[in-house]
Coordinates of C-alpha atoms in Angstrom, one line a residue:
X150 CA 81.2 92.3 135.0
X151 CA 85.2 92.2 135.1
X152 CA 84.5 94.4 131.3
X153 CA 83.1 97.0 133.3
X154 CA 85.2 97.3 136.3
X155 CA 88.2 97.4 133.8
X156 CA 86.3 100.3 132.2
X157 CA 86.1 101.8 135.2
X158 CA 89.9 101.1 136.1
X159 CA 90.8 102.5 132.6
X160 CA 88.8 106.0 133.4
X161 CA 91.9 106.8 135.4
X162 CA 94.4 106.1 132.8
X163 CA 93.0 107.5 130.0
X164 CA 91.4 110.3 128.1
X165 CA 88.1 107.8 126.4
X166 CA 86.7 105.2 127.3
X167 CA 84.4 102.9 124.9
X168 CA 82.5 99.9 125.8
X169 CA 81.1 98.2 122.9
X170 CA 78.6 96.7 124.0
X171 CA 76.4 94.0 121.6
X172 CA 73.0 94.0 123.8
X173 CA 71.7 97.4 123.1
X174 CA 69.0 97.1 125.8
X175 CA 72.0 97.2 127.8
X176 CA 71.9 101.0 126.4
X177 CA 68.7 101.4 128.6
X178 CA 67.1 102.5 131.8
X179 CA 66.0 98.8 131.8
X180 CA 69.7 97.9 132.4
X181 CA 70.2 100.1 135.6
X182 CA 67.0 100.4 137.1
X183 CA 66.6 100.3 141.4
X184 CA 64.5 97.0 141.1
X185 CA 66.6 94.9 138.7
X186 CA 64.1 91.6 139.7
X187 CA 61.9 93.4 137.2
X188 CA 63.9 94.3 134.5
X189 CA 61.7 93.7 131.3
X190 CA 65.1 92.0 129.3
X191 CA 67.3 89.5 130.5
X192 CA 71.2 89.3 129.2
X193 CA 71.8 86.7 126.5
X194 CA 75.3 85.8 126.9
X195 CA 75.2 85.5 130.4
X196 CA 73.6 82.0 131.5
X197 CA 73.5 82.9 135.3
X198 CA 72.0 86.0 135.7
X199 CA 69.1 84.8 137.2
X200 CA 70.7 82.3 139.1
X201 CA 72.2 81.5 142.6
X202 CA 75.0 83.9 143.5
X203 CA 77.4 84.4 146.2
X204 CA 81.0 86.9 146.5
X205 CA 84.0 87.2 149.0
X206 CA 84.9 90.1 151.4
X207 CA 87.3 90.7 148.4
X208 CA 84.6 92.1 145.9
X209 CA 83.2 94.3 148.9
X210 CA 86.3 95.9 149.4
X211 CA 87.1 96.4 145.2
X212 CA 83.6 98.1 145.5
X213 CA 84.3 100.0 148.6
X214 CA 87.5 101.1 147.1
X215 CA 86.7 101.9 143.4
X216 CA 83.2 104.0 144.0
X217 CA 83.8 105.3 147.6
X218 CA 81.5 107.8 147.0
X219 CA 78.2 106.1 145.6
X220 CA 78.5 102.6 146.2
X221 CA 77.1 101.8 149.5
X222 CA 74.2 104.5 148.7
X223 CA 73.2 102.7 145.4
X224 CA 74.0 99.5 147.5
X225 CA 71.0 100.9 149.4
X226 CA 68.6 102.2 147.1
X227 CA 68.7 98.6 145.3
X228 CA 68.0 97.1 148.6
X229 CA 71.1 94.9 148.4
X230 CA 72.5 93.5 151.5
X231 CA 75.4 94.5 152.6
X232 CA 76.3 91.6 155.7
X233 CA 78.2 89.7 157.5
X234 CA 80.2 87.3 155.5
X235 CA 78.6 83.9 157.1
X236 CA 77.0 81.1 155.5
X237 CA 76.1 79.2 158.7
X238 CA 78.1 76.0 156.3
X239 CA 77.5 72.5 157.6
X240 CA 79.7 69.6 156.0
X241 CA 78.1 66.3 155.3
X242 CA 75.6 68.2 158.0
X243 CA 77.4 68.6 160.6
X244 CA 76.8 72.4 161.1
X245 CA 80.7 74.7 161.1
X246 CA 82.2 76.3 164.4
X247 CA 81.4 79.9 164.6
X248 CA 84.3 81.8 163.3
X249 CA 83.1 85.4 165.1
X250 CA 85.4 84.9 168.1
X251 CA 88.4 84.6 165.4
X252 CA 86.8 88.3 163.6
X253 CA 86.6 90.7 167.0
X254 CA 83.0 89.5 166.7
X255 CA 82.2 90.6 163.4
X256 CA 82.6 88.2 160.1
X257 CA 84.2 90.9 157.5
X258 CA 81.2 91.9 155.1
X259 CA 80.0 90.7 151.8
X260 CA 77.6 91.9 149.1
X261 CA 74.5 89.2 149.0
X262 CA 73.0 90.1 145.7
X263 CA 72.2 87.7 142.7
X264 CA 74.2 88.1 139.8
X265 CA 71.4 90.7 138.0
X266 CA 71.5 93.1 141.1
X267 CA 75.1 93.2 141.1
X268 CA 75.5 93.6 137.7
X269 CA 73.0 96.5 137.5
X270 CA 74.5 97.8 140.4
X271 CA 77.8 97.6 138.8
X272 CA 76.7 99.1 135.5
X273 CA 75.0 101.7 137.2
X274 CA 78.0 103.2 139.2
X275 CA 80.5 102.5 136.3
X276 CA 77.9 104.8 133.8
X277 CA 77.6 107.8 136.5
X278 CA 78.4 110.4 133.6
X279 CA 78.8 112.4 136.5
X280 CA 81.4 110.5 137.9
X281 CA 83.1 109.3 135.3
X282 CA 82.3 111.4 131.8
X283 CA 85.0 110.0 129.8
X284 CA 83.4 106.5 130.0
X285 CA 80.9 106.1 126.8
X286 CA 78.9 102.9 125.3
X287 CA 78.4 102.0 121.9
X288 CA 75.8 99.5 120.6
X289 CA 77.8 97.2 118.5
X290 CA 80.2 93.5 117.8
X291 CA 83.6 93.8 117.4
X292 CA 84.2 91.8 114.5
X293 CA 87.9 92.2 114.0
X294 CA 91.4 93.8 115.3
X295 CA 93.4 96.0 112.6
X296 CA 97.6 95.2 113.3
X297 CA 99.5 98.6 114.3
X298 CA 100.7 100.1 110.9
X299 CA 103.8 101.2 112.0
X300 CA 104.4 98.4 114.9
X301 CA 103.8 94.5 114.1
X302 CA 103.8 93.9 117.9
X303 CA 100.7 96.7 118.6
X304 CA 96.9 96.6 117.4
X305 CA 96.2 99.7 115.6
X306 CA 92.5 99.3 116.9
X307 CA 89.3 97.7 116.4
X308 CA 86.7 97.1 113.9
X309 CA 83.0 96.3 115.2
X310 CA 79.6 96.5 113.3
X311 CA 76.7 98.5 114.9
X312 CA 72.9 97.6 115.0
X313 CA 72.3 98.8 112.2
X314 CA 75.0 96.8 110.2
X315 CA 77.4 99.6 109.8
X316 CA 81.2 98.5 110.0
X317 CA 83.4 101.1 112.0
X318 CA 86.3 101.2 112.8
X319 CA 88.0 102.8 116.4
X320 CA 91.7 103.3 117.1
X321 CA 92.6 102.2 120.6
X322 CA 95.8 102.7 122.6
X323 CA 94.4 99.3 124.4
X324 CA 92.6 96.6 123.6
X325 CA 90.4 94.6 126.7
X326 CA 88.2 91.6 126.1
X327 CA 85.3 90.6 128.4
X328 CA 83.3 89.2 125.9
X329 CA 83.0 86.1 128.4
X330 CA 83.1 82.3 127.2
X331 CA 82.9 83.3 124.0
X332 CA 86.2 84.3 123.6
X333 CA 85.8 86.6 121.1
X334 CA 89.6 88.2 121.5
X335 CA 90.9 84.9 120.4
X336 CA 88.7 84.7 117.1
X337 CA 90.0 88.2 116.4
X338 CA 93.8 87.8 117.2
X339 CA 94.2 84.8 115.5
X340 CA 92.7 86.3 112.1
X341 CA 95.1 88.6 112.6
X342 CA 97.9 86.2 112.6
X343 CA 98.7 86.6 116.3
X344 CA 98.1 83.8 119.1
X345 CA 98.4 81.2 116.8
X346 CA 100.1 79.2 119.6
X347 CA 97.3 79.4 122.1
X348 CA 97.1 76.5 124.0
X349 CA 94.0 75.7 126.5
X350 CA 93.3 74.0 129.0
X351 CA 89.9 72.2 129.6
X352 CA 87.6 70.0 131.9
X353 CA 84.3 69.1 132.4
X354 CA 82.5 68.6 136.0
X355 CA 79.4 67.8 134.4
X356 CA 77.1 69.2 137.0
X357 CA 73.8 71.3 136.7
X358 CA 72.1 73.3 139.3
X359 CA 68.7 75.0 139.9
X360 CA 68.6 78.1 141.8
X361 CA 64.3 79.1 143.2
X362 CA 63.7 82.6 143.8
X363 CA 60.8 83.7 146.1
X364 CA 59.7 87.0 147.3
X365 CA 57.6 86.4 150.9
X366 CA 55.6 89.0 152.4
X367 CA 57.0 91.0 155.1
X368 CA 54.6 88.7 157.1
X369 CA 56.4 85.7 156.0
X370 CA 59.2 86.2 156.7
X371 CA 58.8 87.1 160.2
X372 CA 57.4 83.6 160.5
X373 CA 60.5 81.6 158.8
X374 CA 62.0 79.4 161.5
X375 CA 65.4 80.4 160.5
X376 CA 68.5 81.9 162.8
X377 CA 69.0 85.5 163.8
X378 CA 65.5 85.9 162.0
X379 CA 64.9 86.7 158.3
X380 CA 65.4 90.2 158.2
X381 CA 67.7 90.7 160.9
X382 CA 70.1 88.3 160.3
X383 CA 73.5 88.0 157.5
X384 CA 72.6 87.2 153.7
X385 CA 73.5 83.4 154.4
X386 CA 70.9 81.4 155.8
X387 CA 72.6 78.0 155.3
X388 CA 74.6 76.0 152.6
X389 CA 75.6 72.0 153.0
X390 CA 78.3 70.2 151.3
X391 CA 78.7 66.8 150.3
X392 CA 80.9 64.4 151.2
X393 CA 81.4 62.9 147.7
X394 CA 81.5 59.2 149.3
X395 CA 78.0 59.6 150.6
X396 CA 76.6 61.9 148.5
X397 CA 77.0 64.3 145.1
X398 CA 74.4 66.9 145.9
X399 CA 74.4 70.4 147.8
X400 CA 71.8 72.9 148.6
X401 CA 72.2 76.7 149.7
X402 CA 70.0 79.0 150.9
X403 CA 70.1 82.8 151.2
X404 CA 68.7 86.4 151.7
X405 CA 69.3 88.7 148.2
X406 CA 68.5 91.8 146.7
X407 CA 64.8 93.1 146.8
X408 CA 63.7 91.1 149.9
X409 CA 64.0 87.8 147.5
X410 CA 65.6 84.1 148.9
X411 CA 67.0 82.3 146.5
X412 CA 67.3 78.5 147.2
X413 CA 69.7 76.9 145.3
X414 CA 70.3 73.0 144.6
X415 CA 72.4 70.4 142.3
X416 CA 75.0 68.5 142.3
X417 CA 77.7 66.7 140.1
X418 CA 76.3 63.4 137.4
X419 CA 73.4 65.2 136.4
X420 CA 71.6 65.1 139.0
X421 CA 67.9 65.3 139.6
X422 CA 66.4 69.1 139.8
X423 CA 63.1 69.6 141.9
X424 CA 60.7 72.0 140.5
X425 CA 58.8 73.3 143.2
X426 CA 58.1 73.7 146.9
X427 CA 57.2 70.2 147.7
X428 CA 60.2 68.7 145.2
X429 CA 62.6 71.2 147.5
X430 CA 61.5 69.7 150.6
X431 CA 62.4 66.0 149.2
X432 CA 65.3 67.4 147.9
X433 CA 66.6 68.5 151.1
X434 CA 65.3 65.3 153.0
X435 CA 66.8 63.2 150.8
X436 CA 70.4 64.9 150.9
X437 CA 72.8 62.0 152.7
X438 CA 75.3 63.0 155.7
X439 CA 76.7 61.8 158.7
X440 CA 74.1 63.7 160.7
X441 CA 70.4 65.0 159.6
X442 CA 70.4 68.9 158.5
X443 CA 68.5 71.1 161.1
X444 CA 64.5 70.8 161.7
X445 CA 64.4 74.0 161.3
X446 CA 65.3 74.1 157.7
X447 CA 62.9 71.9 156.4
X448 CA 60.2 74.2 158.5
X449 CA 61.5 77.0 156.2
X450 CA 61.4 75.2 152.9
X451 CA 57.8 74.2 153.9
X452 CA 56.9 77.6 155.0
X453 CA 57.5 78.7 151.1
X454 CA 54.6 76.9 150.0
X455 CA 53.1 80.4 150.8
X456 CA 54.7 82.7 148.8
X457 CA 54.7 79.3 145.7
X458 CA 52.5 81.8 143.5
X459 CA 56.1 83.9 143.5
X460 CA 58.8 81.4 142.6
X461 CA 60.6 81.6 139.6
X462 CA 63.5 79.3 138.9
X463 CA 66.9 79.3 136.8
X464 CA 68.6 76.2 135.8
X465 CA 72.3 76.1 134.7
X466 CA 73.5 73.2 132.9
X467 CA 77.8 74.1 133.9
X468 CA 79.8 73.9 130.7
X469 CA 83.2 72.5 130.5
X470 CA 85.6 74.6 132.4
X471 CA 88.4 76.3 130.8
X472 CA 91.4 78.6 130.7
X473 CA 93.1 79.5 127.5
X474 CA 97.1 80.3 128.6
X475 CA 98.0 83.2 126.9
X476 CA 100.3 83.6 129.6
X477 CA 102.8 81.0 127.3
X478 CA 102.3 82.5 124.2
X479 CA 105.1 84.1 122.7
X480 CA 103.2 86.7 120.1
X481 CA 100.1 88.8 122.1
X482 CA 99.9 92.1 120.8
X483 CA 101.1 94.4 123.6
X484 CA 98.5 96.6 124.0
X485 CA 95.8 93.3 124.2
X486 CA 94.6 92.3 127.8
X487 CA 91.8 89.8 128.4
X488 CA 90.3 89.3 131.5
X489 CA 86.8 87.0 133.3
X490 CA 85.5 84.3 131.3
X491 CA 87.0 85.8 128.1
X492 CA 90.6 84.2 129.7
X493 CA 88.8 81.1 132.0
X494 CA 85.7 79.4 133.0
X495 CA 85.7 78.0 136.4
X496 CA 82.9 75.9 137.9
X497 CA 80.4 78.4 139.3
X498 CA 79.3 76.5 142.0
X499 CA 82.4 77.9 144.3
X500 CA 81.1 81.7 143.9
X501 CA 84.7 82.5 142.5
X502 CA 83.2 83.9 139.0
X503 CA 83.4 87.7 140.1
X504 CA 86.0 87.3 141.9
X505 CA 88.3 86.2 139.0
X506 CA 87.2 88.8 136.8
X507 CA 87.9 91.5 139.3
X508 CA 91.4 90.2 139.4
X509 CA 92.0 91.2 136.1
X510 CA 91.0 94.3 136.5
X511 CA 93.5 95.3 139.9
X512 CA 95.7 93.6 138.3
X513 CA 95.7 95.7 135.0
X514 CA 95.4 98.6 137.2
X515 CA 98.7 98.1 139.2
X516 CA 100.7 97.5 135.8
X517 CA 99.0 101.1 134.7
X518 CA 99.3 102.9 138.0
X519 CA 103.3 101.8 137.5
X520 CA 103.2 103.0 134.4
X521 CA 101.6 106.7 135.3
X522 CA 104.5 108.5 134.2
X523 CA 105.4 107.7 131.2
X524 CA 104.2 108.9 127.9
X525 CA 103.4 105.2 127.2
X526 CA 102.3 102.3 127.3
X527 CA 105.1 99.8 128.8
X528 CA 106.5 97.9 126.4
X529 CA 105.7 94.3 128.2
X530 CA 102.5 95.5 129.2
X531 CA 100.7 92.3 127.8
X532 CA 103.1 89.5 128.9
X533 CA 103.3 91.2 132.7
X534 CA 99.7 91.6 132.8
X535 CA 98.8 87.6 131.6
X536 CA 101.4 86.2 133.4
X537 CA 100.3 88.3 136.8
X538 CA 97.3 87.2 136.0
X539 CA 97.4 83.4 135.7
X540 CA 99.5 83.3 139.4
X541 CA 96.4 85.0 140.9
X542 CA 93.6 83.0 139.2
X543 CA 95.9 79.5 139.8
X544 CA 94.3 78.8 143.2
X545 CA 91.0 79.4 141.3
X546 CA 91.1 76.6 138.7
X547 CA 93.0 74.3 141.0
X548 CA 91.1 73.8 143.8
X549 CA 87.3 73.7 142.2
X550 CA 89.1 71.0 139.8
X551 CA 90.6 69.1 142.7
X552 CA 87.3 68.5 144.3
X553 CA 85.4 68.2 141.2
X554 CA 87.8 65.4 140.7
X555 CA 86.3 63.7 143.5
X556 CA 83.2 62.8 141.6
X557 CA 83.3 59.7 139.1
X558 CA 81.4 61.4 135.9
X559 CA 83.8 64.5 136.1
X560 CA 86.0 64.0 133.1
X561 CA 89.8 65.2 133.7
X562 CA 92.2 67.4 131.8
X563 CA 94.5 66.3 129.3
X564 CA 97.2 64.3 131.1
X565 CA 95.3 63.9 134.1
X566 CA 93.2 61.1 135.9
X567 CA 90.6 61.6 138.7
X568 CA 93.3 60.1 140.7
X569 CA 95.0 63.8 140.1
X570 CA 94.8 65.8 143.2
X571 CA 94.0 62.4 145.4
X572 CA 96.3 63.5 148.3
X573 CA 95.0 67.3 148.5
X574 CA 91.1 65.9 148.4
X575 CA 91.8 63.6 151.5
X576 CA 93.8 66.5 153.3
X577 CA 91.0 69.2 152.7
X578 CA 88.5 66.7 153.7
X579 CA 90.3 66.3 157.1
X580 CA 90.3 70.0 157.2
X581 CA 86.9 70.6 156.8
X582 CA 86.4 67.9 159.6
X583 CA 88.4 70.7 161.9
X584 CA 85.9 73.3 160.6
X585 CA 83.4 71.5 162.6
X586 CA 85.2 71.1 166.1
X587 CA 88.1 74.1 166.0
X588 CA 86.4 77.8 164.9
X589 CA 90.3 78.9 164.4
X590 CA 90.2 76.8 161.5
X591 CA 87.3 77.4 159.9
X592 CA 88.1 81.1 160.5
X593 CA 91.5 80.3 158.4
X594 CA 89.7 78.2 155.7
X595 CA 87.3 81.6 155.5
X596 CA 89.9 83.9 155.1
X597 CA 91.3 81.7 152.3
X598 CA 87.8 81.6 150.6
X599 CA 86.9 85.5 151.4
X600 CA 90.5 86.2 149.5
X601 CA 91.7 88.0 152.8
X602 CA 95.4 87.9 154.2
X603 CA 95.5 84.4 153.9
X604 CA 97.5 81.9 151.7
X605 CA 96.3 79.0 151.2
X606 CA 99.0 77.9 151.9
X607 CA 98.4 78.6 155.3
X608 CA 96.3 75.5 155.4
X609 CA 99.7 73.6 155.0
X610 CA 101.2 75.3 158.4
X611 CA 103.3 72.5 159.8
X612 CA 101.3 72.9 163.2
X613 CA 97.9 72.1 160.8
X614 CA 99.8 69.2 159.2
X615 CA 100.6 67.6 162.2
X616 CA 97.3 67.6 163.5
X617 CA 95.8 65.9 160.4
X618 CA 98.3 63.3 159.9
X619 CA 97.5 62.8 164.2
X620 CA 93.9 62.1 163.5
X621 CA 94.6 60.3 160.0
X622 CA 97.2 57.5 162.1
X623 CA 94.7 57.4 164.9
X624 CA 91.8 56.6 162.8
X625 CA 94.1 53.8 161.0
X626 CA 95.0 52.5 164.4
X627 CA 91.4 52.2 165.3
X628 CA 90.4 50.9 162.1
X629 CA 88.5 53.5 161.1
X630 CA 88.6 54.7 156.7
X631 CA 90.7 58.5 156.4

């Protein structure tokens, strides 16, 4: 996705635009079609796109922003939700103050759409020949990058092989990969002689998750037990997080694209995937807090035994995380960017995936928008661009690592123990403690997850601080564990 948005961010800065793009049913109707849930092909390279997916107020507003015409009509016609940011969270279930009060009344909206609606929806508005005519797709794999003939520090172009095994090659005054965890940019530059001191950085939170999508009647879900109603109510229906010393599974549930629900489970040391209706139910039973989860949830869960004949489910086995740093290498051609999973691979289970890759994109787009005067490119294009990049993307890879950490099966990064991070774990546990009693809080820590006007370092206020280390000494005094 973060390949097409930059596509779409490069419309504005130049003359032609090529994707090359390997899938060619991607080349389709199949690939933009209203009701993406029955698309007759599924992407290859992308092991989520049936799966469990979830976006910040952030992506709304890059969508808002970048098609202000078509996007909230297509939105529409695609029956994607377009809601109230709220997932009704519990910790250890203990259900999450309401954060409305702290929003005028009104959580700032999200898109709720699994990662095939979005991705159609994406490919659809980004393809609007209309719109944007000097935007054009190839069927092909780049299999190479030519250097600049006159300029050692430049790539000349590209050289990629079509479907029918024809070699071609296409000059480019830039170069962007999104070819995703395969990291195909690497394989080219370093063939090329450039890159050669890439370092990355890697760790594994060995965890899996399974994500069940339903389709209920119109009847159905008029019946589900849950709050605000089905239709009615925001895309988030509920999500519950662990407390790693009681328990190393989660489960989400919520509204999508084409009247589906997706119910998601999993958790960290391989843990145990149910397979249908009554394995959810267990599932959910079974998960250990400080309090039970709601009545009303199980209700729902057991209410999907009616719509069973619908289900069809998507397992992800995570892969070891990643992030190559091309941000210290000293010799990246200057007209190369990389962006998304081409760049890093965070854990998905934080919903950050989109989000990442759209930073790539704004942030190539600010560097060209500076640029809009000049006759070319900027001569530290490149080495602005990845080192813009990794301070934006930082938070991301920290903080899933950190509490990935938490769980004894993870297995650190180079130089690191699971000890890494121990003082941040125990202060963000405290602080989701407060999301449970203080709304103003949990309104912060949502601002910090929606990427709004909030730091994160706005969690370390000294006035925050203060308060935890309070409730930290007074649970010592009484005895009690931090």
């Amino acid at each position: 996705m973060g390949g097409l948005l930059a596509a779409r961010v490069c419309s504005d800065h130049f003359e032609r635009v090529v994707i090359i793009e390997p899938e060619s049913w991607l080349l389709t109707e199949d690939a933009q079609r209203k009701d993406s849930w029955n698309q007759d092909s599924k992407r290859a390279r992308v092991m989520q796109y049936k799966s469990f997916q979830t976006t910040q107020h952030f992506v709304y507003k890059i969508f808002q922003q970048v098609f202000p015409e078509k996007f909230v009509q297509e939105a529409n016609a695609r029956n994607i939700i377009l809601a109230e940011g709220d997932w009704n969270s519990y910790y250890w279930g203990i259900p999450s103050k309401d954060i409305r009060p702290h929003f005028g009344g009104v959580i700032p909206t999200v898109i709720w759409a699994g990662r095939r609606g979005l991705e159609t929806l994406l490919r659809r508005l980004v393809l609007d020949t209309t719109s944007y005519p000097n935007i054009e797709q190839v069927v092909g794999t780049v299999t190479g990058v030519k250097a600049h003939k006159y300029d050692p520090g430049l790539l000349q172009g590209v050289s990629y092989r079509d479907d029918n095994g024809e070699v071609h090659d296409l000059d480019a005054a830039l170069v962007v990969d999104s070819t995703g965890p395969t990291q195909g940019g690497v394989k080219w530059l370093q063939r090329s002689g450039f890159v050669t001191d890439l370092k990355k950085r890697t760790y594994n939170p060995r965890m899996r998750y399974s994500t069940f999508e339903f389709a209920p009647s119109r009847e159905l879900r008029e019946k589900l037990p849950i709050p605000g109603t089905y239709d009615g109510g925001v895309g988030g229906i509920v999500v519950n997080w662990p407390d790693p010393t009681l328990d190393n599974r989660w489960i989400a549930i919520a509204r999508m694209d084409g009247h589906r629900l997706h119910v998601c489970c999993g958790g960290w040391a391989e843990a145990e995937l149910p397979s249908n209706v009554d394995g959810l139910v267990d599932f959910a039973r079974s998960l250990k807090g400080l309090q039970p989860l709601p009545d009303w949830l199980f209700e729902t869960l057991d209410m999907l035994h009616h719509c069973e004949d619908t289900l069809t489910t998507s397992v992800v086995q995570v892969p070891a995380c990643f992030w190559s740093q091309y941000q210290l290498c000293d010799n990246v051609p200057n007209n190369f960017v990389a962006l998304g999973d081409a760049v890093c691979r965070i854990n998905p289970l934080y919903g950050q995936g989109i989000a990442k890759s759209f930073v790539g994109g704004i942030t190539l787009n600010s560097l060209l928008d500076n640029a809009r005067t000049q006759d070319r490119l900027p001569s530290t294009l490149s080495r602005d661009f990845f080192k813009m990049q990794a301070a934006r993307i930082t938070g991301m890879w920290e903080s899933p690592k950190t509490n990935d950490y938490a769980f004894a099966t993870t297995d650190p990064e180079e130089h690191e123990t699971l000890e890494t991070g121990s003082f941040m774990r125990k202060y963000m546990k405290e602080i989701f403690r407060l999301c449970t009693e203080d709304g103003s809080i949990h309104a912060l820590l949502i601002r910090n997850a929606h990427l709004m006007d909030a730091a994160p370092t706005d969690l370390l206020h000294p006035k925050i601080v203060l308060r935890v280390l309070g409730r930290w000494a007074i649970r010592s005094l009484s005895g009690r564990s931090a």
